[in-house]
PDB file of C-alpha atoms and ligand atoms in Angstrom:
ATOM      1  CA  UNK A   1       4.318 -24.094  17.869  1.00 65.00           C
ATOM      2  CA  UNK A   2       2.725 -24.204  21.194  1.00 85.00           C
ATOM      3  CA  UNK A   3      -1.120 -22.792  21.285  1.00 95.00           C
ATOM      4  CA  UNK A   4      -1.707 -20.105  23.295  1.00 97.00           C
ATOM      5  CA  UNK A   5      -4.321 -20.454  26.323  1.00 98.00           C
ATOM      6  CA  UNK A   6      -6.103 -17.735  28.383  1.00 98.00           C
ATOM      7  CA  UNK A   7      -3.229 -17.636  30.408  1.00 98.00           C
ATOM      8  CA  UNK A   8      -0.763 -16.070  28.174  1.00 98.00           C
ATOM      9  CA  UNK A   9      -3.596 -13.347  27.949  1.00 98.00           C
ATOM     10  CA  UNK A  10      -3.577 -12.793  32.038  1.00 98.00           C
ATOM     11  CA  UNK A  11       0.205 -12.904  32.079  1.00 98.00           C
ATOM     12  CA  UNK A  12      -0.150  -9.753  29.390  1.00 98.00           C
ATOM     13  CA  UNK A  13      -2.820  -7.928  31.334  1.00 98.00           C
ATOM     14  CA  UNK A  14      -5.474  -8.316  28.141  1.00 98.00           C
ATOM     15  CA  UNK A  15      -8.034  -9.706  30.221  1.00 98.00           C
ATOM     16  CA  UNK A  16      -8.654  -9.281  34.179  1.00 98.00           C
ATOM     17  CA  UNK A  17      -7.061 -11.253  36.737  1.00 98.00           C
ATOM     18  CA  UNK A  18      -6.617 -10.851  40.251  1.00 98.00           C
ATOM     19  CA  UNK A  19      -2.879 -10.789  40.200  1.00 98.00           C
ATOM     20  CA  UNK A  20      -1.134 -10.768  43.856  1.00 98.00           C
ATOM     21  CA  UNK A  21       2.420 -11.295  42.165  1.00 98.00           C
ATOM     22  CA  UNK A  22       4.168 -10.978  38.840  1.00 98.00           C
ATOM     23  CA  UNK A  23       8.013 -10.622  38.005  1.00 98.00           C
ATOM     24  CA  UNK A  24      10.188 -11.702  34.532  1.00 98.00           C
ATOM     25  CA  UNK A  25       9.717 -14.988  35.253  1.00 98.00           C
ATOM     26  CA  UNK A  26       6.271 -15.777  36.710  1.00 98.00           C
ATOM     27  CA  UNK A  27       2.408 -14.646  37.486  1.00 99.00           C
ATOM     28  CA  UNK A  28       0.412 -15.273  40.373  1.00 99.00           C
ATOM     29  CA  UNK A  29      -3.248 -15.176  40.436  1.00 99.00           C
ATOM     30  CA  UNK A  30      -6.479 -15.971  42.209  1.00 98.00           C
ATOM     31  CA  UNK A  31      -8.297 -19.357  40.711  1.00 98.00           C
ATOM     32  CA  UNK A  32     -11.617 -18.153  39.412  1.00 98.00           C
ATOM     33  CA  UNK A  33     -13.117 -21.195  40.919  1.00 98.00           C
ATOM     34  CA  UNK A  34     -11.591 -21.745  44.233  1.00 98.00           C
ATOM     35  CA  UNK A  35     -11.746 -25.157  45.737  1.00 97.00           C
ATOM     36  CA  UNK A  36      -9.971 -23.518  49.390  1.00 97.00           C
ATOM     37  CA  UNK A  37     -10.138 -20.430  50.993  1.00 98.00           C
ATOM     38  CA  UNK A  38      -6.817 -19.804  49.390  1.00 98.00           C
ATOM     39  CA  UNK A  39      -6.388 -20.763  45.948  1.00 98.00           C
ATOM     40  CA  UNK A  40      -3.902 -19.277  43.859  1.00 99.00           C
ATOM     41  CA  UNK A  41      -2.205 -20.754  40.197  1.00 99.00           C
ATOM     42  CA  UNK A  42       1.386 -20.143  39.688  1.00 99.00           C
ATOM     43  CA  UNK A  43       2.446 -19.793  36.124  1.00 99.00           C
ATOM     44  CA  UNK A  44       5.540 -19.810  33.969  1.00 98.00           C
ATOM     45  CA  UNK A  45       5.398 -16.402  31.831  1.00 98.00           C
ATOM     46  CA  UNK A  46       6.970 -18.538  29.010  1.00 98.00           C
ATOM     47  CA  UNK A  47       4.122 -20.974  27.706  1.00 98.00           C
ATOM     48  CA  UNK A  48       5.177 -24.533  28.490  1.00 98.00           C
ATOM     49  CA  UNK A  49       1.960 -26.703  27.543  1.00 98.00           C
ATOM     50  CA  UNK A  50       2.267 -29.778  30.325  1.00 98.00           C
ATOM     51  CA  UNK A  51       5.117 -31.046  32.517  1.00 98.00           C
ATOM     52  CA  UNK A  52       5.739 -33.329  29.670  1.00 98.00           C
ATOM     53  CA  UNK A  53       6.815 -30.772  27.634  1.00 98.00           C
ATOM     54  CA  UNK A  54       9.535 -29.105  30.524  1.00 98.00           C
ATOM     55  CA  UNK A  55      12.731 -29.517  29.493  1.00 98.00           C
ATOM     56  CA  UNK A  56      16.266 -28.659  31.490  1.00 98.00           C
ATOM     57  CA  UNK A  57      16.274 -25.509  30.353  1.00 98.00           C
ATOM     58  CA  UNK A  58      12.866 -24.837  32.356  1.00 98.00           C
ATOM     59  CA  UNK A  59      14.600 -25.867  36.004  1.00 98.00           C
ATOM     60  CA  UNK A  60      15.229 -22.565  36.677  1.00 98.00           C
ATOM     61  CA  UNK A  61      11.703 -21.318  36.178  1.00 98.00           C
ATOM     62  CA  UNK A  62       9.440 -24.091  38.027  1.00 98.00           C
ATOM     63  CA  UNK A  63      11.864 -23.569  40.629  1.00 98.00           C
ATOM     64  CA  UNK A  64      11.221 -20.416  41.107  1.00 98.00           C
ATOM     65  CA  UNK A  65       7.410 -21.262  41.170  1.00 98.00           C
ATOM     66  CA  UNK A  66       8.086 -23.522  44.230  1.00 98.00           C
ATOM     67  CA  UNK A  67       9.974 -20.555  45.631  1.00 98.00           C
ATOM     68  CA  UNK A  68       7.505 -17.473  44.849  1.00 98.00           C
ATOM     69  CA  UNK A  69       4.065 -20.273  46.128  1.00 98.00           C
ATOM     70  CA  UNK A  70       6.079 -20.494  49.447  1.00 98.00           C
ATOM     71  CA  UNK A  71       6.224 -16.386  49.348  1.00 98.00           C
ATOM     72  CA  UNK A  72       2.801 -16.444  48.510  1.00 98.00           C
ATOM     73  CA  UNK A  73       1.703 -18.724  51.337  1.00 98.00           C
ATOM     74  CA  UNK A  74       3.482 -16.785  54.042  1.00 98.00           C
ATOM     75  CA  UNK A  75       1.403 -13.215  52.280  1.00 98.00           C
ATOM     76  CA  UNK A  76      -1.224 -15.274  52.686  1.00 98.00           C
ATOM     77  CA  UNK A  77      -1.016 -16.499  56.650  1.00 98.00           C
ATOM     78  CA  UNK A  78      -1.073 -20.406  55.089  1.00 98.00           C
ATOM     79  CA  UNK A  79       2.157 -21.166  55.803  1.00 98.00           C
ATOM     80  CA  UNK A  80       2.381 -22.120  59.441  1.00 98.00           C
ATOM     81  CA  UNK A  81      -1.076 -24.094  58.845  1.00 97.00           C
ATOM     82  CA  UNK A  82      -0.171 -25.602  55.595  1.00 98.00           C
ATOM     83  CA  UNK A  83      -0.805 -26.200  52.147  1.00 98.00           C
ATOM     84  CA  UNK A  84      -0.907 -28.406  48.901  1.00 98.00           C
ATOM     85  CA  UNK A  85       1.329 -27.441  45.794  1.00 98.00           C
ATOM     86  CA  UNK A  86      -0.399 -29.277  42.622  1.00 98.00           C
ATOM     87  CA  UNK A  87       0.919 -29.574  38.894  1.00 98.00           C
ATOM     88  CA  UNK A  88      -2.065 -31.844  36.860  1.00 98.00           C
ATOM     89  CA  UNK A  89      -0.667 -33.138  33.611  1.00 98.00           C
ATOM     90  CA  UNK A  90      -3.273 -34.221  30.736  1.00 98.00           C
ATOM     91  CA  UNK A  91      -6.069 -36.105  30.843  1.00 97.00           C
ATOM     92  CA  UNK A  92      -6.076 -38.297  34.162  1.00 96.00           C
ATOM     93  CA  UNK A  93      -5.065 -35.678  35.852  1.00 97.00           C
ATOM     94  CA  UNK A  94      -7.770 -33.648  34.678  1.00 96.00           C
ATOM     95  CA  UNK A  95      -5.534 -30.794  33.588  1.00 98.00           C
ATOM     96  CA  UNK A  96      -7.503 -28.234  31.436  1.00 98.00           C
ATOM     97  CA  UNK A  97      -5.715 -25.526  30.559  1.00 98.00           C
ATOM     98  CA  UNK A  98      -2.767 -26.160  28.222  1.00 98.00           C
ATOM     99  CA  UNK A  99      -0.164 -23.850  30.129  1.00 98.00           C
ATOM    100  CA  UNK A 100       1.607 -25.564  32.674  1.00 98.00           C
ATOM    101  CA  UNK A 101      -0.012 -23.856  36.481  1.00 98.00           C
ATOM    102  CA  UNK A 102       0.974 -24.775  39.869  1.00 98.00           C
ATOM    103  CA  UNK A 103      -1.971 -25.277  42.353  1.00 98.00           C
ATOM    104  CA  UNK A 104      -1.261 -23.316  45.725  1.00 98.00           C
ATOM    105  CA  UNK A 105      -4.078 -24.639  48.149  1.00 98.00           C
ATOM    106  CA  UNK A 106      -4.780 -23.426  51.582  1.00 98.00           C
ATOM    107  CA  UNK A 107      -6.755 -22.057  54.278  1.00 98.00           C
ATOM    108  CA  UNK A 108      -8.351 -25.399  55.360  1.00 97.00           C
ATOM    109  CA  UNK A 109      -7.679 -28.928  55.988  1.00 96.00           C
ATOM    110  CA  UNK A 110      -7.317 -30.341  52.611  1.00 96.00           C
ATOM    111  CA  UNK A 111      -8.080 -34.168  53.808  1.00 91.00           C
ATOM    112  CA  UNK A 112      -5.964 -36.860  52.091  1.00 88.00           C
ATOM    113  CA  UNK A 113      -4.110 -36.199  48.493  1.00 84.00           C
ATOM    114  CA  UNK A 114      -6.397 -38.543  46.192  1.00 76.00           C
ATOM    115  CA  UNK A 115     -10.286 -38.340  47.098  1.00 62.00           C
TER     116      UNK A 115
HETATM  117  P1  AMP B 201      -6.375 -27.584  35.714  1.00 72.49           P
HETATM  118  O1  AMP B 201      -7.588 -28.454  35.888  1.00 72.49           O
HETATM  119  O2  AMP B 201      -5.211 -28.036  36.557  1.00 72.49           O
HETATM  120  O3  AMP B 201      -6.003 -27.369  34.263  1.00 72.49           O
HETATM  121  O4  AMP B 201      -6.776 -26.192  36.322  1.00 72.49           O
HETATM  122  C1  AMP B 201      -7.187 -25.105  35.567  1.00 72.49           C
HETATM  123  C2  AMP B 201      -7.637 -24.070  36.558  1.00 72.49           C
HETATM  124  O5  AMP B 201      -7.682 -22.810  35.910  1.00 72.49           O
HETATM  125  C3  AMP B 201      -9.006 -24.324  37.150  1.00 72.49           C
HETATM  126  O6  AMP B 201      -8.899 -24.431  38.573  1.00 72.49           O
HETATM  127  C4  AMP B 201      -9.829 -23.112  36.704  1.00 72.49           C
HETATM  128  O7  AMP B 201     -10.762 -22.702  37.673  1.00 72.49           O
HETATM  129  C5  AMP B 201      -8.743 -22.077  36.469  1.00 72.49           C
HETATM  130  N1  AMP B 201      -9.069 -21.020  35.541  1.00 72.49           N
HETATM  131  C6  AMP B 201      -9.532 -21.160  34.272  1.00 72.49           C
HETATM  132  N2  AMP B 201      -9.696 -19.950  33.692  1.00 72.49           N
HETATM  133  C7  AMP B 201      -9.308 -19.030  34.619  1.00 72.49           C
HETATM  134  C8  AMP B 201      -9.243 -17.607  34.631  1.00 72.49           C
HETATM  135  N3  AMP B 201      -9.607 -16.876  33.572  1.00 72.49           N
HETATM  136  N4  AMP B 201      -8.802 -16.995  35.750  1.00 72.49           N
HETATM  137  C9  AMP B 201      -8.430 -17.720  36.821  1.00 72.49           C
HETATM  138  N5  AMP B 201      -8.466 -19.061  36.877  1.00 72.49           N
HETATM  139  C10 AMP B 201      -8.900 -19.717  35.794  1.00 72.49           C
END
């Protein structure tokens, strides 16, 4: 049994969240540290803990994460610019929060992947 994060609690509305899109399969909301003007995490409303833990069945919902972070990009006036789509898994990574969260980064130049 998979532990629940903070996450699962934004995805259910029990704590606040600046939410810019939600449907059956995903939430989108503002990072409440942003490292970019525009920084936004993407997150399966099922709790999958790491990308190591995505299985076939899950294709359908991490691609629609690529697909709704493009969406989101274009709301946001990033897309013609650009932007960086990140997924950290465990500890090298520096991935904190056990439920798996897509990065959407914008709204400057973002310099070279690894810093
Ligand atoms: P990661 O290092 O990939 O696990 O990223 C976790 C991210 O979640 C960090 O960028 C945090 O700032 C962000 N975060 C943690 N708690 C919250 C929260 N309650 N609302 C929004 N973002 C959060």
């Amino acid at each position: 049994m998979s532990q629940e994060t903070i996450f699962s609690k934004i995805i259910r509305r029990e704590i606040p969240a600046d939410i810019v899109f939600q449907d059956e399969r995903v939430t989108a909301f503002r990072d409440i540290s942003p490292q970019a003007p525009t920084h936004i995490l993407i997150i399966p409303n099922k709790l999958i803990p790491t990308m190591n833990d995505a299985t076939v069945e899950d294709e359908n919902v991490l691609g629609h994460m690529m697909v709704v972070a493009a969406q989101i990009a274009k709301n946001e006036q990033i897309d013609e610019r650009g932007y960086r789509l990140i997924i950290n898994c465990n500890r090298d990574a520096g991935q904190e929060v056990f439920h798996i969260h897509m990065h959407l980064l914008g709204g400057k130049s973002l310099g070279k992947l690894i810093s």
